[in-house]
Coordinates of C-alpha atoms in Angstrom, one line a residue:
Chain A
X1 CA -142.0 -26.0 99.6
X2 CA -143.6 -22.6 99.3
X3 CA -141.9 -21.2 102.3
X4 CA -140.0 -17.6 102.7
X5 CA -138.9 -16.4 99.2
X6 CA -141.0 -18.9 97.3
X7 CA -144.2 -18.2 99.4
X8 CA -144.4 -14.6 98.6
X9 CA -143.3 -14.7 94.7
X10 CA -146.1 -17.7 94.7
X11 CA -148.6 -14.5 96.1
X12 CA -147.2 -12.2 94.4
X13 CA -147.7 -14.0 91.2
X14 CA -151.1 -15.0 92.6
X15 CA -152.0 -11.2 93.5
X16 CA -151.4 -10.3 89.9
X17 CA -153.6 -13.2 88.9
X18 CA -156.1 -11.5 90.3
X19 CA -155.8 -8.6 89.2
X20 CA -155.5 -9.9 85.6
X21 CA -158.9 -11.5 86.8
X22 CA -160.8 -8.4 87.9
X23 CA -159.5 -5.8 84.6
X24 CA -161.0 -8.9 82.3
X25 CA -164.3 -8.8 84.4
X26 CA -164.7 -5.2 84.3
X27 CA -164.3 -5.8 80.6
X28 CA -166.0 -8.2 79.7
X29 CA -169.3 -9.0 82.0
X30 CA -170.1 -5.3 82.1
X31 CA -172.2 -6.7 79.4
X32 CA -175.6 -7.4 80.9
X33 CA -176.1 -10.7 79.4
X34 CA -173.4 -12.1 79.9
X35 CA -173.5 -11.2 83.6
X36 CA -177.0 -12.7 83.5
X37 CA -176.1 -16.2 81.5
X38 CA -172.8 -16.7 84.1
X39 CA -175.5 -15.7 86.6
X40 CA -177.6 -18.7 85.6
X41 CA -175.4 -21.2 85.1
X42 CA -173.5 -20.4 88.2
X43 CA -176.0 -22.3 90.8
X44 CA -173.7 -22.9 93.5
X45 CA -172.7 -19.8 95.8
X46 CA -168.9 -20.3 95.6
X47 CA -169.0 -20.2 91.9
X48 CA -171.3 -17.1 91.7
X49 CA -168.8 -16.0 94.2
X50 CA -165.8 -16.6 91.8
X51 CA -166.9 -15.3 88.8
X52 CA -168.6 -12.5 90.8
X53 CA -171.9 -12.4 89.8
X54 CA -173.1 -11.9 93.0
Chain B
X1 CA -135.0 -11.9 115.7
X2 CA -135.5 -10.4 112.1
X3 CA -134.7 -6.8 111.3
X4 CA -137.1 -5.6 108.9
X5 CA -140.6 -6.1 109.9
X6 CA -142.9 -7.8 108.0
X7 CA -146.8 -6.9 107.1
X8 CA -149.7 -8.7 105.5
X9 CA -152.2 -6.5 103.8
X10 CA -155.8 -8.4 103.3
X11 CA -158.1 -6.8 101.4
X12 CA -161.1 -7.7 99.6
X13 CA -161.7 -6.6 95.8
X14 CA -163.8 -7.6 93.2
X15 CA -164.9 -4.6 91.8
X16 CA -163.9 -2.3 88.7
X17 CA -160.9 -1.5 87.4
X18 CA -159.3 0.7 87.5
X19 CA -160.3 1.6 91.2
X20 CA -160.4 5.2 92.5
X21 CA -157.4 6.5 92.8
X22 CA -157.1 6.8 96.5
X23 CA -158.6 3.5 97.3
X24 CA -156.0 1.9 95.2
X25 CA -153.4 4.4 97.2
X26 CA -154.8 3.2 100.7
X27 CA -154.4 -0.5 99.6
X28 CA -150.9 -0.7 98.1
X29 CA -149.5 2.7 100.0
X30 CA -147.9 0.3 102.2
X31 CA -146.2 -1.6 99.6
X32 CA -143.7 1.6 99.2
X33 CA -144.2 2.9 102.7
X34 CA -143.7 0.4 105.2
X35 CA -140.3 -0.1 106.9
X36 CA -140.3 -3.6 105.8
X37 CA -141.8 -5.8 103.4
X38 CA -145.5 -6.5 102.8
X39 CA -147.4 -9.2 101.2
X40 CA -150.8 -8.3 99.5
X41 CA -153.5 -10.9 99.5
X42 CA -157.0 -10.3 97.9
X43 CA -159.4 -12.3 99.9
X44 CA -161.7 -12.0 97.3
X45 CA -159.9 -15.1 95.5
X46 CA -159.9 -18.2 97.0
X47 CA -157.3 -18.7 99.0
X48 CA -155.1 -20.5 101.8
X49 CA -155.6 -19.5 105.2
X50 CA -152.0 -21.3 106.2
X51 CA -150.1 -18.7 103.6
X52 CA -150.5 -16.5 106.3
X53 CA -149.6 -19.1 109.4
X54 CA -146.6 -19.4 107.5
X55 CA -145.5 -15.7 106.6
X56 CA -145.6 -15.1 110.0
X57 CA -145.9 -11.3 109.7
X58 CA -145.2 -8.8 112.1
X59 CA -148.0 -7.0 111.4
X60 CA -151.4 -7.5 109.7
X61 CA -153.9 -4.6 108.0
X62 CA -157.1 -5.6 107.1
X63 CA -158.5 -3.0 104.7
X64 CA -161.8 -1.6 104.7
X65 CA -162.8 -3.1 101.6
X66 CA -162.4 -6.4 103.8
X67 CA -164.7 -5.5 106.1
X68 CA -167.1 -4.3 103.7
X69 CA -168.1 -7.4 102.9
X70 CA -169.9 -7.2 106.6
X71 CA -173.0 -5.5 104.6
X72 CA -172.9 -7.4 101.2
X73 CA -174.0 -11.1 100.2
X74 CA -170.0 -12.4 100.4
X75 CA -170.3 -11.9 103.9
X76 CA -167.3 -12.0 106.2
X77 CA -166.5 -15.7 106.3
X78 CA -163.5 -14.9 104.0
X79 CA -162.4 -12.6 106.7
X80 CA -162.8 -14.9 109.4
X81 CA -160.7 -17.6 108.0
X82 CA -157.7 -15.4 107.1
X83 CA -157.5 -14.1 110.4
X84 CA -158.3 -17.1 112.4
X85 CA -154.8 -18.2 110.4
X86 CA -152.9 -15.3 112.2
X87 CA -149.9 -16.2 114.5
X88 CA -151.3 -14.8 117.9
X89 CA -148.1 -12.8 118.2
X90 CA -149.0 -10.7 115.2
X91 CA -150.1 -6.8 115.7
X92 CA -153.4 -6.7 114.0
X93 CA -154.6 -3.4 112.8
X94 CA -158.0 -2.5 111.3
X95 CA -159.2 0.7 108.9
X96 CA -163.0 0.3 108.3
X97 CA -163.9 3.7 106.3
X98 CA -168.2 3.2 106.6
X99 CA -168.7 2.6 110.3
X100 CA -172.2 4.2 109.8
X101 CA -173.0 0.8 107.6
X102 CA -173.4 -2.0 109.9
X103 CA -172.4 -0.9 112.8
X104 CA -173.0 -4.1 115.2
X105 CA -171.8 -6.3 113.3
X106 CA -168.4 -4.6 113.2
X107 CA -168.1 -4.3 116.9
X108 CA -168.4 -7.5 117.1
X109 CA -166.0 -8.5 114.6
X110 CA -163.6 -6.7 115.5
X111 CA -163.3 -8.2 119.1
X112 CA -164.2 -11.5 118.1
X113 CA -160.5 -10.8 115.1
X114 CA -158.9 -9.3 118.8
X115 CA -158.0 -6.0 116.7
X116 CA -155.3 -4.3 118.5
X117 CA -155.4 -0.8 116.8
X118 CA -158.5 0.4 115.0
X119 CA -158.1 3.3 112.8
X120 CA -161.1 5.2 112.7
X121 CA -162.3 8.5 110.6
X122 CA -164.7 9.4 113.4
X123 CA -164.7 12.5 114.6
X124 CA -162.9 11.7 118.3
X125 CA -166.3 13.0 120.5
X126 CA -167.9 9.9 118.5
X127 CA -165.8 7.1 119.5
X128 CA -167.1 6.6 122.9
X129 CA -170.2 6.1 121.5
X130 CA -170.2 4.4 118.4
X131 CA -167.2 1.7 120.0
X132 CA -168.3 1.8 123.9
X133 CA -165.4 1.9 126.3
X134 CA -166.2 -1.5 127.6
X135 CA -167.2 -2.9 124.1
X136 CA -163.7 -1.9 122.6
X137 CA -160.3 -4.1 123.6
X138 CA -158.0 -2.1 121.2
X139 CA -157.0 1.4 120.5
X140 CA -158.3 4.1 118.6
X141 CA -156.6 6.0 116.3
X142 CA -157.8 8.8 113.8
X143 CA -157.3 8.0 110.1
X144 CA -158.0 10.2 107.1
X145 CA -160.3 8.4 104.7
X146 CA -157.2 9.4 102.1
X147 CA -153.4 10.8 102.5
X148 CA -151.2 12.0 99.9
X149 CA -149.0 9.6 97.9
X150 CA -145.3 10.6 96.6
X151 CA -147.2 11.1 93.3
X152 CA -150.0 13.5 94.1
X153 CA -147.6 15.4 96.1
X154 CA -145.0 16.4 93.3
X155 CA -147.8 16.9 90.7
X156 CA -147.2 20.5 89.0
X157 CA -150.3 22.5 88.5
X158 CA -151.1 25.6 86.4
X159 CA -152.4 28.5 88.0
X160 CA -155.7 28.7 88.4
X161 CA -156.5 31.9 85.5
X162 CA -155.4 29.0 82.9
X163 CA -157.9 27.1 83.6
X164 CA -160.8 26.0 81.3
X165 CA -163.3 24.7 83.7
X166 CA -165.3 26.9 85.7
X167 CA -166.0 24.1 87.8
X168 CA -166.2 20.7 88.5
X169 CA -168.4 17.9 90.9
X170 CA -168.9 13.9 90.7
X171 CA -171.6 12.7 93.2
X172 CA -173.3 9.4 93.1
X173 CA -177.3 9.5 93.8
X174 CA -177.4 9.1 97.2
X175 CA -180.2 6.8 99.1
X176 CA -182.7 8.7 101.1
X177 CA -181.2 7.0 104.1
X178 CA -178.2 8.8 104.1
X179 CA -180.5 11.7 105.3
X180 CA -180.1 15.7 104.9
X181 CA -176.0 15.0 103.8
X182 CA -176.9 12.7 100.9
X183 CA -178.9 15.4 99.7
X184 CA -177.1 18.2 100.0
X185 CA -174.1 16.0 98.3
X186 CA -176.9 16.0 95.1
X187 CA -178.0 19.8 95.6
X188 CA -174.6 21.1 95.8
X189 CA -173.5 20.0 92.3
X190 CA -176.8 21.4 90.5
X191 CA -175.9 24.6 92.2
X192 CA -173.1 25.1 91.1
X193 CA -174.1 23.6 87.7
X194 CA -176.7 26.2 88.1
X195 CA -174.0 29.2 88.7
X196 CA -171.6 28.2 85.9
X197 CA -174.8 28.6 83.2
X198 CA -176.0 31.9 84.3
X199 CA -172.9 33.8 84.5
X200 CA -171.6 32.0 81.2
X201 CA -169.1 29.8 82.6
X202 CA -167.8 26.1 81.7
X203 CA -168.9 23.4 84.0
X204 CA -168.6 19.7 84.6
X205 CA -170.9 18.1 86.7
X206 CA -172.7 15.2 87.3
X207 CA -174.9 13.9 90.4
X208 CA -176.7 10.6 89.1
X209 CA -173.4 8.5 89.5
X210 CA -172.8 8.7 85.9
X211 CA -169.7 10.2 83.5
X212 CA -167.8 8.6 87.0
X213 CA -164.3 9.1 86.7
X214 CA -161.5 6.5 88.0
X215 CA -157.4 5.8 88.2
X216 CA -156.1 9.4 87.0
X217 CA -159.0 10.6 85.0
X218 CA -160.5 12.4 88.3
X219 CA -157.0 14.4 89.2
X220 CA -157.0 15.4 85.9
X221 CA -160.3 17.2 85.7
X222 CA -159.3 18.4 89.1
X223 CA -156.1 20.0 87.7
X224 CA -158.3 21.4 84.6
X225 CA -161.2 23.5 86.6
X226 CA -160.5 26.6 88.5
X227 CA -163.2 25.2 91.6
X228 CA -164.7 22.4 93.0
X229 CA -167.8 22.2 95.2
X230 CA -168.1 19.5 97.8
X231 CA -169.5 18.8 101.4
X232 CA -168.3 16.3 103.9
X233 CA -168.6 12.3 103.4
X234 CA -170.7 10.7 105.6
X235 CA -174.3 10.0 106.9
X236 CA -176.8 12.3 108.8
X237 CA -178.6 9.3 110.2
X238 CA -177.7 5.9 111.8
X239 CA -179.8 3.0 112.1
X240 CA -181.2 3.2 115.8
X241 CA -179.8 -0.5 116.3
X242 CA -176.7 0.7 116.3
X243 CA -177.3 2.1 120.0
X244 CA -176.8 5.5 118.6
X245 CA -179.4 8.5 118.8
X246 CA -180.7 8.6 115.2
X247 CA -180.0 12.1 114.3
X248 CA -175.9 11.3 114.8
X249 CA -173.9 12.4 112.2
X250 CA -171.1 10.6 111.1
X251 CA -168.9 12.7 109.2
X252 CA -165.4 13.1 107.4
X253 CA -163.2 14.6 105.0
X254 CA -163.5 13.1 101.7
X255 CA -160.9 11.9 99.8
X256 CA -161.3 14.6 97.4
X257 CA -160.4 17.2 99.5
X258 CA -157.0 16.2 99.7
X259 CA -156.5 15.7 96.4
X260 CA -158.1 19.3 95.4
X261 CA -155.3 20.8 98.0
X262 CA -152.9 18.7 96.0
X263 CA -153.9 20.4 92.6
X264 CA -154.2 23.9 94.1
X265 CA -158.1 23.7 92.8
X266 CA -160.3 26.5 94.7
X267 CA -162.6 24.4 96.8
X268 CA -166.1 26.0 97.8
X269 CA -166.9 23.8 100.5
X270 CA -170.4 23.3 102.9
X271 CA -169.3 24.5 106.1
X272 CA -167.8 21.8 108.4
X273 CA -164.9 20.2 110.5
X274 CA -162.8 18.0 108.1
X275 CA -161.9 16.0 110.1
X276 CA -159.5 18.8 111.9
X277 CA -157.4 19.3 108.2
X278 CA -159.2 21.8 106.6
X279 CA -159.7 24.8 107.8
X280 CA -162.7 27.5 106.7
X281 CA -161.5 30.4 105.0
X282 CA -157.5 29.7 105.1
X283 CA -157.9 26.3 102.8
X284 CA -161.4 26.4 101.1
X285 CA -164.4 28.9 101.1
X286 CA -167.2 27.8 103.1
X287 CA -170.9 27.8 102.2
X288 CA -173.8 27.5 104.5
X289 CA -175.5 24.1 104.7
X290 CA -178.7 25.4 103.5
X291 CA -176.3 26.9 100.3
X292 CA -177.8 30.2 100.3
X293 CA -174.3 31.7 99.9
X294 CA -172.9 29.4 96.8
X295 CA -173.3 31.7 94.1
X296 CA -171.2 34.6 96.3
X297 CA -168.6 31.7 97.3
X298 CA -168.4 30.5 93.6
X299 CA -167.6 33.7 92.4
X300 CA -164.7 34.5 94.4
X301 CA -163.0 31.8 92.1
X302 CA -163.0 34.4 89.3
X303 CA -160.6 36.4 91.7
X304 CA -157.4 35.4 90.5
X305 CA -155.5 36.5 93.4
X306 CA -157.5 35.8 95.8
X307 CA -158.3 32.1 94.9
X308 CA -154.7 31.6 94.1
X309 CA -153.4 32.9 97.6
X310 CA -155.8 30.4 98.9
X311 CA -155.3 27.5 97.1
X312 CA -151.1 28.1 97.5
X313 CA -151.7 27.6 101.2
X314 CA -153.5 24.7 101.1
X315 CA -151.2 23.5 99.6
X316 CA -147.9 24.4 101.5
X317 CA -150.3 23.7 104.8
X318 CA -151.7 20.2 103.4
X319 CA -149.7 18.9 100.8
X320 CA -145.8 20.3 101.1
X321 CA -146.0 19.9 104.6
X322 CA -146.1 15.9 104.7
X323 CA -148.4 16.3 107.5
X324 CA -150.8 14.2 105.9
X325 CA -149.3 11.6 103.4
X326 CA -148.8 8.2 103.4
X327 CA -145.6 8.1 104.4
X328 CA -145.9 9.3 107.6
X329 CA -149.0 8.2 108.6
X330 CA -147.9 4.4 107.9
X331 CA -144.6 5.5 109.6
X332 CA -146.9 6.7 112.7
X333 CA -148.8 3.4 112.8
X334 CA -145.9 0.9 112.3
X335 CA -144.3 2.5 115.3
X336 CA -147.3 2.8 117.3
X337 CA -147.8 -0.7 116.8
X338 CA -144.5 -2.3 116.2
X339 CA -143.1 -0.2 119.5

């Protein structure tokens, strides 16, 4: 379904995602704590990964 | 058989925003100067390995902030499944920027990823030792850490006797392993810090990482001081695993540079090759490495005619010229590749 045209507006969209991601990150868990809460709560490697804490 | 081409940039960011203004340009340059159309995908995010089986791209860049993630925690499992997903009839080309960070373990990765064109900043007396002719099944070609984009390149700048900063410097605190260039990268802002206060001047400068400036912010204070100081980016000693003698030096022009040529900005530079472009004397004014000669070299920014003739041919030589911007080095490496 996501072939051609629909593959790359589908990563396109995704790619802004992400960016969307990353500008609330370096927003919001510049704060210390909150880095260190997500930090704690985030046991599992792909979710520290995810919410980059690590 | 399709007639545009068609690329795949991966790249690997988690980091601040904005980024710094040429990393962003070396990420998305080939968005606007590729001959064909290119597809962006941020490892960093989970993704599908088979979105790339299925774009089928002509051509795939992995950026050095993919292979970064060689000396972090994230590692480079990210990296391996993206391009284990590559169609084997894909040109696979390779830009890591810090080759004096992990050295091994990017050899290896990049013939285990069967790299076909590796674009290196080494200086081109270094490759046969830091990627060993028998070690290395893909070519080498030199890469600027930075090039000029459309935008830098038809910035306006005032001339330098309008301007209200003496001068300017951004240096991070380098770790003691980086050797005698870390620290000159710290001595040579105080310097000039140092200069600007006894003769009265306006300065701003700061070595400890701090007041950093990102996205447009850096050009600006660039276009608003008269000089810059800098030295050459790199390391003055490599970890002896690597197979190299320890007092190497890895060195290359800094981003910076480029854009200092691009906003006619005297640059009063430590004394060095970069990387072929600049040229001592003709673009900046050099200063020994032990910086006995910085005050001197500073204060031939206060010669308006002078600095001005000198920044005005850095500028036709670097910037005007195209010779170095991103159009025609992505134009260079598509058809180098793509032949």
């Amino acid at each position: 379904m996501r072939r051609g045209r629909g593959l790359r507006l589908f990563l396109r969209l995704r790619d802004w995602g992400a960016w969307a991601v990353i500008i609330v990150e370096s927003r919001l868990l510049k704060a210390p704590v909150l880095r260190r809460r997500l930090g704690a709560i985030a046991r599992l490697p792909f979710l520290r990964r995810w919410i980059g804490v690590d | 058989m399709r007639n545009q081409p068609t690329a795949v940039v991966l790249y690997n960011w988690r980091g601040q925003w904005p980024l710094r203004r040429w990393e962003h340009q070396r990420i998305f340059a080939w968005k606007t100067c590729f001959p064909g159309r290119t597809t962006f995908l941020n490892i960093g995010f989970p993704f599908n390995p088979t979105w790339i089986t299925q774009l089928d791209p002509d051509l795939v860049m992995v950026d050095a902030t993919a292979l970064a993630a060689r000396y972090t925690r994230v590692g480079l499992g990210g990296l391996r499944r993206a391009m284990d997903a590559v169609p084997p009839r894909s040109r696979r080309v390779a830009a890591p920027l810090d080759e004096f960070l992990g050295l091994q373990g990017l050899r290896d990765y990049l013939v285990e990823a069967r790299i076909d064109l590796l674009l290196t900043a080494l200086d081109p007396p270094l490759w046969d030792s830091v990627y060993p002719v028998g070690q290395r099944p893909f070519a080498l070609r030199r890469f600027l850490t930075s090039y000029i984009d459309d935008g830098l390149m038809r910035r306006a700048s005032s001339d330098l006797a309008r301007r209200s900063i003496a001068v300017s410097y951004r240096a991070w605190e380098t770790p003691a392993w980086l050797g005698e260039m870390g620290l000159i990268k710290r001595e040579v802002g105080l310097r000039a810090a140092a200069w600007a206060a006894a003769r009265g001047h306006r300065a701003d400068v700061a070595v400890d990482g701090k007041r950093k400036l990102v996205g447009d912010a850096w050009i600006r204070l660039l276009g608003a001081s008269r000089a810059v100081v800098g030295v050459e980016g790199g390391s003055s000693r490599v970890d002896p695993a690597n197979g190299l003698p320890p007092e190497t030096e890895i060195r290359a022009m800094s981003p910076r540079h480029l854009e200092a040529a691009a906003t006619r900005t005297f640059q009063v530079l430590v004394e060095g090759d970069y990387s072929g472009v600049l040229e001592a004397g003709s673009h900046y004014q050099p200063v020994r490495r032990d910086l006995s000669d910085i005050d001197d070299a500073l204060d031939h920014s206060r010669d308006p005619r002078r600095a001005q003739a000198m920044v005005d041919r850095a500028h036709a030589e670097i910037v005007t010229s195209g010779r170095y911007s991103w159009r025609t080095v992505v134009a260079e490496i598509t058809d180098q590749v793509l032949a």
